PDB file of C-alpha atoms in Angstrom:
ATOM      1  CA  UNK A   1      11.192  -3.593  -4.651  1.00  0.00           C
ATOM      2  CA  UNK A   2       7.607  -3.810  -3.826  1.00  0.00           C
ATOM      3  CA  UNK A   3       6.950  -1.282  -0.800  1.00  0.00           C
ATOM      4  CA  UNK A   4       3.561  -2.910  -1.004  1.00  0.00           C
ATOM      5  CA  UNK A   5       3.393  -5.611   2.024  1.00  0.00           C
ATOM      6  CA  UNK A   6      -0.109  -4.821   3.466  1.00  0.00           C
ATOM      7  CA  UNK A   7      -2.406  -6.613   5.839  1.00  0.00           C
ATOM      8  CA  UNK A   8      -5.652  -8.273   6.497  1.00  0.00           C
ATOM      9  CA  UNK A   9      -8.990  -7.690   9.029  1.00  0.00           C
ATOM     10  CA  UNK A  10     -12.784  -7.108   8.009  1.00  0.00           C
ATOM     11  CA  UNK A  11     -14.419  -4.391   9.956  1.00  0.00           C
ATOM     12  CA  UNK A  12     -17.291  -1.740   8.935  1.00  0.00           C
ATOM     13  CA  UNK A  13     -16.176   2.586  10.048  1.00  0.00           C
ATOM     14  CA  UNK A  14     -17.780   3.098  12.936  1.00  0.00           C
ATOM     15  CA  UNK A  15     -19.625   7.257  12.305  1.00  0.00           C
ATOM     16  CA  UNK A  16     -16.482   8.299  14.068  1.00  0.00           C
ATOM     17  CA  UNK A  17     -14.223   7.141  10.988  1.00  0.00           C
ATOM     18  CA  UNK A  18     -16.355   8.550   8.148  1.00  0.00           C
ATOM     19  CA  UNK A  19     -13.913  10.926   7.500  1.00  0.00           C
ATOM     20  CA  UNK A  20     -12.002   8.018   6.363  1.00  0.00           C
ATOM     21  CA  UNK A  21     -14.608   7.097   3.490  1.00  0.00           C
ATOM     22  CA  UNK A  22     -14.486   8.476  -0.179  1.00  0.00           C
ATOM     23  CA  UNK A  23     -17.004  11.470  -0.658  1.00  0.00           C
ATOM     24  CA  UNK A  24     -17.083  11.269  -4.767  1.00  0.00           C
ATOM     25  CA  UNK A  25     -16.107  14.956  -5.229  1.00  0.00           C
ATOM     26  CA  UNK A  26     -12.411  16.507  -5.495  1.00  0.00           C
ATOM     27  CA  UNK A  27     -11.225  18.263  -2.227  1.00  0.00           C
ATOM     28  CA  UNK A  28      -7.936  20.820  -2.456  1.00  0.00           C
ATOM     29  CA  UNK A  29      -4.836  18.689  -2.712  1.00  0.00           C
ATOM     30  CA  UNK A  30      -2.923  19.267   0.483  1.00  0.00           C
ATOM     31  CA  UNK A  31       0.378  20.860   0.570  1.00  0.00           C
ATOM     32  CA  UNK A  32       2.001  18.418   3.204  1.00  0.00           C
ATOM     33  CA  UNK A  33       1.348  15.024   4.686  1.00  0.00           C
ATOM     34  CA  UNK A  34       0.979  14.825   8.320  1.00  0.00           C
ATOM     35  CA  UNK A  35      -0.016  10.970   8.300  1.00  0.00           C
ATOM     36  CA  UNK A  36      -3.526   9.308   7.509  1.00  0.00           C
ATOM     37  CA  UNK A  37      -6.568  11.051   8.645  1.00  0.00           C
ATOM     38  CA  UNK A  38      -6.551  10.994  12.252  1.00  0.00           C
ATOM     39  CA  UNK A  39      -3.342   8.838  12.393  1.00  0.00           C
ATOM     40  CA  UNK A  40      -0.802  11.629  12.370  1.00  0.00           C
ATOM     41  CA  UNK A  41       3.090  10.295  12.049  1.00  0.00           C
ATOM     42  CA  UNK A  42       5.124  10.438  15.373  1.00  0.00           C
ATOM     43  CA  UNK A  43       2.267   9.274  17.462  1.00  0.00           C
ATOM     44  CA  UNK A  44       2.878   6.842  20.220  1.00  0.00           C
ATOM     45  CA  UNK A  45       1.433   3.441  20.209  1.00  0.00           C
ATOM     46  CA  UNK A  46      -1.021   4.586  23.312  1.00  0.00           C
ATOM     47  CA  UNK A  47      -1.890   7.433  20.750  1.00  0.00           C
ATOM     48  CA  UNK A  48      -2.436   5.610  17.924  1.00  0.00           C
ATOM     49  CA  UNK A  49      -4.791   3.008  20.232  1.00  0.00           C
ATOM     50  CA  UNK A  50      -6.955   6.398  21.573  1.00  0.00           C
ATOM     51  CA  UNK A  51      -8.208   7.384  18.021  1.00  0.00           C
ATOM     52  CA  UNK A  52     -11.639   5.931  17.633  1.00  0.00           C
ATOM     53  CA  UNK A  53     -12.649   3.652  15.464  1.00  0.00           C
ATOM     54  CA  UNK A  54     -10.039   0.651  14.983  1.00  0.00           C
ATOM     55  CA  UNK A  55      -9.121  -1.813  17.473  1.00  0.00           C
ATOM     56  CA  UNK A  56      -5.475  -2.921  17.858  1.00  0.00           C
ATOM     57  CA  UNK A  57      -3.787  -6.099  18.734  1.00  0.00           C
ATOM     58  CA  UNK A  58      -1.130  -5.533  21.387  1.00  0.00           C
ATOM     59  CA  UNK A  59       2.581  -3.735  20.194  1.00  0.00           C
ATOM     60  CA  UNK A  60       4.899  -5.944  19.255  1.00  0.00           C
ATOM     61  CA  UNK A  61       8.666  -4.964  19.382  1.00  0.00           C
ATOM     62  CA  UNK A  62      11.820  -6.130  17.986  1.00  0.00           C
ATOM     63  CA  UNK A  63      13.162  -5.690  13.960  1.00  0.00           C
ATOM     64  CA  UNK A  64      10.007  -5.824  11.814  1.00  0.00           C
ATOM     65  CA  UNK A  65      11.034  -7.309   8.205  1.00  0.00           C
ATOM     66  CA  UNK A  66      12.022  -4.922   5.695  1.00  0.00           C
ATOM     67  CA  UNK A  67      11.283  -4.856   1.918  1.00  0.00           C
ATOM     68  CA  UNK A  68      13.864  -4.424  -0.602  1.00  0.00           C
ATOM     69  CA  UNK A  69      12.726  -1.015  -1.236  1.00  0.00           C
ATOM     70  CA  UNK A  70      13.208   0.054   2.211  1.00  0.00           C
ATOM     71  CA  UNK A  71      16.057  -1.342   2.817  1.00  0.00           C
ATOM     72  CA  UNK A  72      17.186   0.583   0.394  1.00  0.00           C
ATOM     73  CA  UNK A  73      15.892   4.121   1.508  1.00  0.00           C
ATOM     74  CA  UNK A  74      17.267   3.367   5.007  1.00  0.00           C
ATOM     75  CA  UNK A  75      13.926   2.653   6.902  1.00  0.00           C
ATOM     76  CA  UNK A  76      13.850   0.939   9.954  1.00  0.00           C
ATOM     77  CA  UNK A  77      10.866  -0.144  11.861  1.00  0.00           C
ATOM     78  CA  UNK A  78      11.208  -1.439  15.278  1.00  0.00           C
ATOM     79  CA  UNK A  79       7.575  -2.113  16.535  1.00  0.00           C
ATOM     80  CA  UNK A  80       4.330  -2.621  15.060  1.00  0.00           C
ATOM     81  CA  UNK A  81       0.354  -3.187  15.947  1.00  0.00           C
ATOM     82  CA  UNK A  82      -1.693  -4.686  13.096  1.00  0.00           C
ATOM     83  CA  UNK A  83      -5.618  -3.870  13.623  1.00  0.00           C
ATOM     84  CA  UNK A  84      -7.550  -6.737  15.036  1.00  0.00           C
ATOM     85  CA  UNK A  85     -10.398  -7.020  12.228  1.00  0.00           C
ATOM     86  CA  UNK A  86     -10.724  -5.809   8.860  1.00  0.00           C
ATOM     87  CA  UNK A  87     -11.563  -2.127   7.404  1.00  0.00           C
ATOM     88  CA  UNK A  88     -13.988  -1.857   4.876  1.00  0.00           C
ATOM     89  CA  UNK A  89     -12.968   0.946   3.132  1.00  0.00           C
ATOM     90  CA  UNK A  90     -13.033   1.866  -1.011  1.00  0.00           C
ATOM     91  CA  UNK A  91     -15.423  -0.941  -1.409  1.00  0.00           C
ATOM     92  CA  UNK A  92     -12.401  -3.320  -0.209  1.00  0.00           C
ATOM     93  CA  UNK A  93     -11.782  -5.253   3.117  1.00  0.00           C
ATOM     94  CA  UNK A  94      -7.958  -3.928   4.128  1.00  0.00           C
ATOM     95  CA  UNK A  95      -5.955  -5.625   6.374  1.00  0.00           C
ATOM     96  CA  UNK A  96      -4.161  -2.178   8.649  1.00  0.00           C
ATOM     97  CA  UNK A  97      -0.916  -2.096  10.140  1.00  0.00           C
ATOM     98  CA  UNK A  98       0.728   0.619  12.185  1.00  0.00           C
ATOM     99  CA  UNK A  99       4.683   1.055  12.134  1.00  0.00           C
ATOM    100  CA  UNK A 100       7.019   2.424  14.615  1.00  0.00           C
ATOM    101  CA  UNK A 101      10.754   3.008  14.796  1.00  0.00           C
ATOM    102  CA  UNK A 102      13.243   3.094  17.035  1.00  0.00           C
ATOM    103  CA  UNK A 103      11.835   6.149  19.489  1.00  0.00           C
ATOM    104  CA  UNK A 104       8.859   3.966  19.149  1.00  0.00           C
ATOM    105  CA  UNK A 105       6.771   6.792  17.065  1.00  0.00           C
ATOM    106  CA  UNK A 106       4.595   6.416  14.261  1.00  0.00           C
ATOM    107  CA  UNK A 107       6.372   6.233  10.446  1.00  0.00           C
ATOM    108  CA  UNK A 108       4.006   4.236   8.438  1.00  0.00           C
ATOM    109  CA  UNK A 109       0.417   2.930   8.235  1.00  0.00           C
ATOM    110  CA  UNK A 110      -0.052   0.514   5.664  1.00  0.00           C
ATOM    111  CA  UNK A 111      -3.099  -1.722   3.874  1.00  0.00           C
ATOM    112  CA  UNK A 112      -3.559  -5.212   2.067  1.00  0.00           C
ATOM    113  CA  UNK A 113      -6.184  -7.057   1.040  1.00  0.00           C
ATOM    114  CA  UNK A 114      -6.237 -10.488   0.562  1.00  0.00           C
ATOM    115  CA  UNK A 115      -5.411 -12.245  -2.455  1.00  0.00           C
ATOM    116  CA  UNK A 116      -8.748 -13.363  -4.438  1.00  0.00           C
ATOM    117  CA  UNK A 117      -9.509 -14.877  -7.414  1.00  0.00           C
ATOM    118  CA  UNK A 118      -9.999 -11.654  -9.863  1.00  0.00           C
ATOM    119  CA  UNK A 119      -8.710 -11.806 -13.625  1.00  0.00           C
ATOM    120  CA  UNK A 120      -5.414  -9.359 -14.624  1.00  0.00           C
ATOM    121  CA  UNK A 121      -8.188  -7.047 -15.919  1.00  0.00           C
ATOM    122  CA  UNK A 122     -10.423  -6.682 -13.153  1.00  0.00           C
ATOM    123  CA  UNK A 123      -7.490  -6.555 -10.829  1.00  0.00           C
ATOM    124  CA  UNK A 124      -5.998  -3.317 -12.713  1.00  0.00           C
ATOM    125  CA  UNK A 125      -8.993  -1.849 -13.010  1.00  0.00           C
ATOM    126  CA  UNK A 126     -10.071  -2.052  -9.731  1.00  0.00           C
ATOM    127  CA  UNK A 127      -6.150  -0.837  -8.883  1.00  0.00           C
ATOM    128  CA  UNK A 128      -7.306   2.148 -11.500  1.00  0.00           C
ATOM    129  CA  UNK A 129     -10.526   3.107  -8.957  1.00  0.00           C
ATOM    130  CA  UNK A 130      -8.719   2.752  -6.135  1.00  0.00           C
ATOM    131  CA  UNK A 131      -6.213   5.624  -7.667  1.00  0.00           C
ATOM    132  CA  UNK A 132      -8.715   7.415  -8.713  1.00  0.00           C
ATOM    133  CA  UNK A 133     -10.521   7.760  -5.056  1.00  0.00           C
ATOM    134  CA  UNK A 134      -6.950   8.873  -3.696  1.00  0.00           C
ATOM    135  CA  UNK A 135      -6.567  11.565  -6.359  1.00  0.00           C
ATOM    136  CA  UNK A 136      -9.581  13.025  -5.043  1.00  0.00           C
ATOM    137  CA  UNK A 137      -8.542  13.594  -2.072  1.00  0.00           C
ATOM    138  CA  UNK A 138      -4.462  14.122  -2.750  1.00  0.00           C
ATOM    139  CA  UNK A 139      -4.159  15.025  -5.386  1.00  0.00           C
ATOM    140  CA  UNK A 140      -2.741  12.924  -8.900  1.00  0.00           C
ATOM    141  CA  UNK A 141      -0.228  10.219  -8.500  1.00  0.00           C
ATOM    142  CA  UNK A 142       2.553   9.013 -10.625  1.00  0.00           C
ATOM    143  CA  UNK A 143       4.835   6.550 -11.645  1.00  0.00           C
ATOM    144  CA  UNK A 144       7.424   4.808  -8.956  1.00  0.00           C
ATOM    145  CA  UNK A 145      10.294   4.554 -11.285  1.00  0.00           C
ATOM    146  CA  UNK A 146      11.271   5.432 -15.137  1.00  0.00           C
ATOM    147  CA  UNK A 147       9.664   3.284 -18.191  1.00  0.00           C
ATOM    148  CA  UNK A 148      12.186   0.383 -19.430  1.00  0.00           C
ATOM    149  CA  UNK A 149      13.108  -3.012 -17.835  1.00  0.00           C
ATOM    150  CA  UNK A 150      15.599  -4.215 -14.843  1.00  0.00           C
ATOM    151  CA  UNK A 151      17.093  -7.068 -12.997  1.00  0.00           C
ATOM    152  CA  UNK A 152      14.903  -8.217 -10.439  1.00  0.00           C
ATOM    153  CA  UNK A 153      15.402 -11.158  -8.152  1.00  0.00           C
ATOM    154  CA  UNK A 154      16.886 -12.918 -11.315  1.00  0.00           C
ATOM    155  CA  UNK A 155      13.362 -12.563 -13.134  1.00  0.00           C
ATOM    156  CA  UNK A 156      12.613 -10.196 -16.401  1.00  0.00           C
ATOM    157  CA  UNK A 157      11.083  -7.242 -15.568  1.00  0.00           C
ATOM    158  CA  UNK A 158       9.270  -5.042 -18.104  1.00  0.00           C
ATOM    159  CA  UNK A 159       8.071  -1.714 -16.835  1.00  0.00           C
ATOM    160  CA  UNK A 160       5.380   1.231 -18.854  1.00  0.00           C
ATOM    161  CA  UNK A 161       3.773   3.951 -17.746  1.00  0.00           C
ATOM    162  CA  UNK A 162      -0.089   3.925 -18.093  1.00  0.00           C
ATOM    163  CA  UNK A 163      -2.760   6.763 -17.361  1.00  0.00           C
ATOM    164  CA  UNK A 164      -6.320   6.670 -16.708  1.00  0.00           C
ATOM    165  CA  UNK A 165      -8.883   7.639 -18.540  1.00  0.00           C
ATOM    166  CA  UNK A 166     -10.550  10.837 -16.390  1.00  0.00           C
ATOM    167  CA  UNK A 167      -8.117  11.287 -14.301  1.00  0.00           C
ATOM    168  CA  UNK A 168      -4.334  13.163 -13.954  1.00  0.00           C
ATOM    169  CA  UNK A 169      -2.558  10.201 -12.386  1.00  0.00           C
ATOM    170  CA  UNK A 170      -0.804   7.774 -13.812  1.00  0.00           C
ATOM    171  CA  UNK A 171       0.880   4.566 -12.559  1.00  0.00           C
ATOM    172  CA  UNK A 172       3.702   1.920 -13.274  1.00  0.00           C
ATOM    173  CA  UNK A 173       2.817  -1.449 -15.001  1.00  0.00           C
ATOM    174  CA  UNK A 174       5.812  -4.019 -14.402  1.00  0.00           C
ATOM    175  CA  UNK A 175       5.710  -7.570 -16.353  1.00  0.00           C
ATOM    176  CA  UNK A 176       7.648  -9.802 -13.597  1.00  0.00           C
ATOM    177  CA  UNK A 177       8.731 -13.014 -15.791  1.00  0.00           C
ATOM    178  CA  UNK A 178       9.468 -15.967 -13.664  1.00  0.00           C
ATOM    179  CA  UNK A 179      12.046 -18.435 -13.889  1.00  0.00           C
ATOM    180  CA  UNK A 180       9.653 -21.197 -14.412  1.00  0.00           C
ATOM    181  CA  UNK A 181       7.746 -19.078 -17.509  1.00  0.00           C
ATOM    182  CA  UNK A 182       4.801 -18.209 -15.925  1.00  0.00           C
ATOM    183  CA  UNK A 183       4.146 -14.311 -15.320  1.00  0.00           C
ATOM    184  CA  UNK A 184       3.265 -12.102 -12.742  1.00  0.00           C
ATOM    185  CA  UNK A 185       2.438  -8.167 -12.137  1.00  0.00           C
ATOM    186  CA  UNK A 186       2.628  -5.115 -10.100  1.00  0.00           C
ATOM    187  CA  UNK A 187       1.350  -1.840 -10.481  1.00  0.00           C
ATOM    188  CA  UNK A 188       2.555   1.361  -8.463  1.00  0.00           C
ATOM    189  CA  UNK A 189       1.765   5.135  -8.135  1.00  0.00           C
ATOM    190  CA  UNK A 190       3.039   7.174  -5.889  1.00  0.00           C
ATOM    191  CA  UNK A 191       2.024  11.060  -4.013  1.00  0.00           C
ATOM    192  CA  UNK A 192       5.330  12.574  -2.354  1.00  0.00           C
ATOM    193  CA  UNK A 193       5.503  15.099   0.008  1.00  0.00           C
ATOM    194  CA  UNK A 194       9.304  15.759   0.374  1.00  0.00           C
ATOM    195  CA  UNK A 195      10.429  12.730   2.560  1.00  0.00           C
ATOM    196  CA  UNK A 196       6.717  11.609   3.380  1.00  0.00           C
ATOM    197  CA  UNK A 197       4.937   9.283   0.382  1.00  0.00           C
ATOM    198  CA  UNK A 198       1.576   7.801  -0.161  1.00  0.00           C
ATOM    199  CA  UNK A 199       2.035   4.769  -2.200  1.00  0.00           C
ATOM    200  CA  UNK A 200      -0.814   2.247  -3.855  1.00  0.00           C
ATOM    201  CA  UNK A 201      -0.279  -0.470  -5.022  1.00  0.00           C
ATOM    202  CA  UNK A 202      -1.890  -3.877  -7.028  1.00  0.00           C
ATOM    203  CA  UNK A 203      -0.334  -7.078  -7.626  1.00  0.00           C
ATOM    204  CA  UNK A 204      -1.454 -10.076  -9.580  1.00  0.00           C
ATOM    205  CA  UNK A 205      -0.023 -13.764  -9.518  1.00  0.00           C
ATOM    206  CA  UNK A 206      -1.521 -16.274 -12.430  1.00  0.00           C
ATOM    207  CA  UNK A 207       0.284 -18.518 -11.247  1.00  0.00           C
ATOM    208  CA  UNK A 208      -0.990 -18.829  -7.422  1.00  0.00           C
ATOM    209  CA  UNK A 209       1.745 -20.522  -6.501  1.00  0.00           C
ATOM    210  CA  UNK A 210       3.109 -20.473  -3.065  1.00  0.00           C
ATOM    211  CA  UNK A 211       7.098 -19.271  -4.978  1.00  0.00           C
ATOM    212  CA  UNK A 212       5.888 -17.045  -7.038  1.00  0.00           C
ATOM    213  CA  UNK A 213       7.866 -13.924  -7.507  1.00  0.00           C
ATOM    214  CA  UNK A 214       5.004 -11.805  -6.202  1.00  0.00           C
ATOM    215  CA  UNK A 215       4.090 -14.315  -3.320  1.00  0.00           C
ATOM    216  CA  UNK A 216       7.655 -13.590  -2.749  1.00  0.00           C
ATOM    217  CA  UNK A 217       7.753 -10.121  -3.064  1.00  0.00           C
ATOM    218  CA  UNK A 218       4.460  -8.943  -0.946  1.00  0.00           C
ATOM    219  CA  UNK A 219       3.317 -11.972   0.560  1.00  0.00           C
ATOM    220  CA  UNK A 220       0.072 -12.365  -1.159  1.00  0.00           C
ATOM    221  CA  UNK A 221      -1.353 -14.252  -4.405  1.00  0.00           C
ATOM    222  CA  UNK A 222      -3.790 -13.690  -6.871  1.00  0.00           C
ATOM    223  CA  UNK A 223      -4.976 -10.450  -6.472  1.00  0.00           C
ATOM    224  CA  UNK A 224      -3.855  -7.500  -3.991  1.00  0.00           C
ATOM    225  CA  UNK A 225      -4.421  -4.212  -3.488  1.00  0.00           C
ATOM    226  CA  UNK A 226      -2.263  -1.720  -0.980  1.00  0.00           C
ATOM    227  CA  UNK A 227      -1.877   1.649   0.263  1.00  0.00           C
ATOM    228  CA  UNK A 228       0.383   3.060   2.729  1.00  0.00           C
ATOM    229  CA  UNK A 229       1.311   6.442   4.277  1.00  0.00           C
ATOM    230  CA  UNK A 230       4.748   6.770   5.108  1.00  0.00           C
ATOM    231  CA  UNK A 231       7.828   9.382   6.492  1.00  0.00           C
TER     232      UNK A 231
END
């Protein structure tokens, strides 16, 4: 389900990535979604390594592990380079990793930040602001999937739709119910451009347990935010 498994590093944009930083004022949605900034999909690794600004850890190849969600749409990744510090970037420290498939050529760049301490209130709201600073720049967002609840990993879940105030997106709020009682959530919007999506994401664990469902699901508890730009 959760598309949303996003990395760590702590790192400050050098000038050469402040094109990467929010500006506070609404630019022209674009029509089409070549990739993220100056990561454009179908680079090589060598390619993606040349852009200035982020340092990578070396390639790695083989199957990378796939969520259930792409699983489901088919995606395959068979290489990947996660950034060797963290990006500061929307007031967060991200975690970056670059995905390739089989030809070896980019299809997804994707950010996590760690799991803190931050209440189920704070945590949506800071999901809301990070939504907010994409639909400056993209455009509004919406919903993953249709209000009303499904089977998931033999837990409860309990999906709404919620907007925010000021804005034209809106987003998906899913109440995961564990087996053990405790609760845990996930909130998703998503920008598509035919087969290419930007997706953000926010979960939140009460429980911080190690078996959560959300530990489970994106590999991070208490609070997490994620983005990614995929084809």
């Amino acid at each position: 389900m959760r598309e949303l498994k996003l990395l760590h590093l702590t790192w400050v944009w050098t000038c050469a990535l402040c094109a990467l930083c929010p500006v506070g004022q609404a630019v022209s949605a674009p029509s089409s979604l070549a990739g993220w900034n100056q990561y454009k999909f179908d680079m090589t690794p060598e390619q993606v390594k040349a852009v200035p600004g982020i340092a990578w850890n070396p390639l790695k190849l083989g199957t990378v592990p796939l969520t259930p969600s792409e699983k489901e749409n088919g995606r395959i990744s068979w290489g990947f380079m996660s950034a060797s510090s963290k990006v500061t970037l929307y007031g967060h420290a991200f975690g970056v990793t670059a995905s390739f498939d089989p030809k070896l050529t980019l299809n997804d760049i994707a950010a996590r930040t760690d799991g803190d301490g931050s209440s189920l209130d704070d945590c949506e709201q800071q999901f809301r602001m990070l939504v907010e600073a994409f639909e400056l720049d993209y455009g509004p967002f919406t919903p993953v999937q249709s209000t009303g609840g499904r089977d998931l990993r033999r837990a409860t879940e309990t999906t709404v739709w919620r907007a925010i105030a000021g804005a034209k997106s809106k987003y998906e709020f899913d109440t995961l119910h564990d087996a053990d009682g405790s609760d845990s959530f996930v909130a998703r919007a998503n920008r598509t451009y035919g087969a290419h999506v930007i997706g953000i994401g926010m979960s939140y664990d009460s429980s911080l347990k190690d078996n959560s469902l959300v530990a489970a699901i994106v590999g991070s508890r208490g609070c997490s935010l994620a983005f990614n730009f995929s084809r």
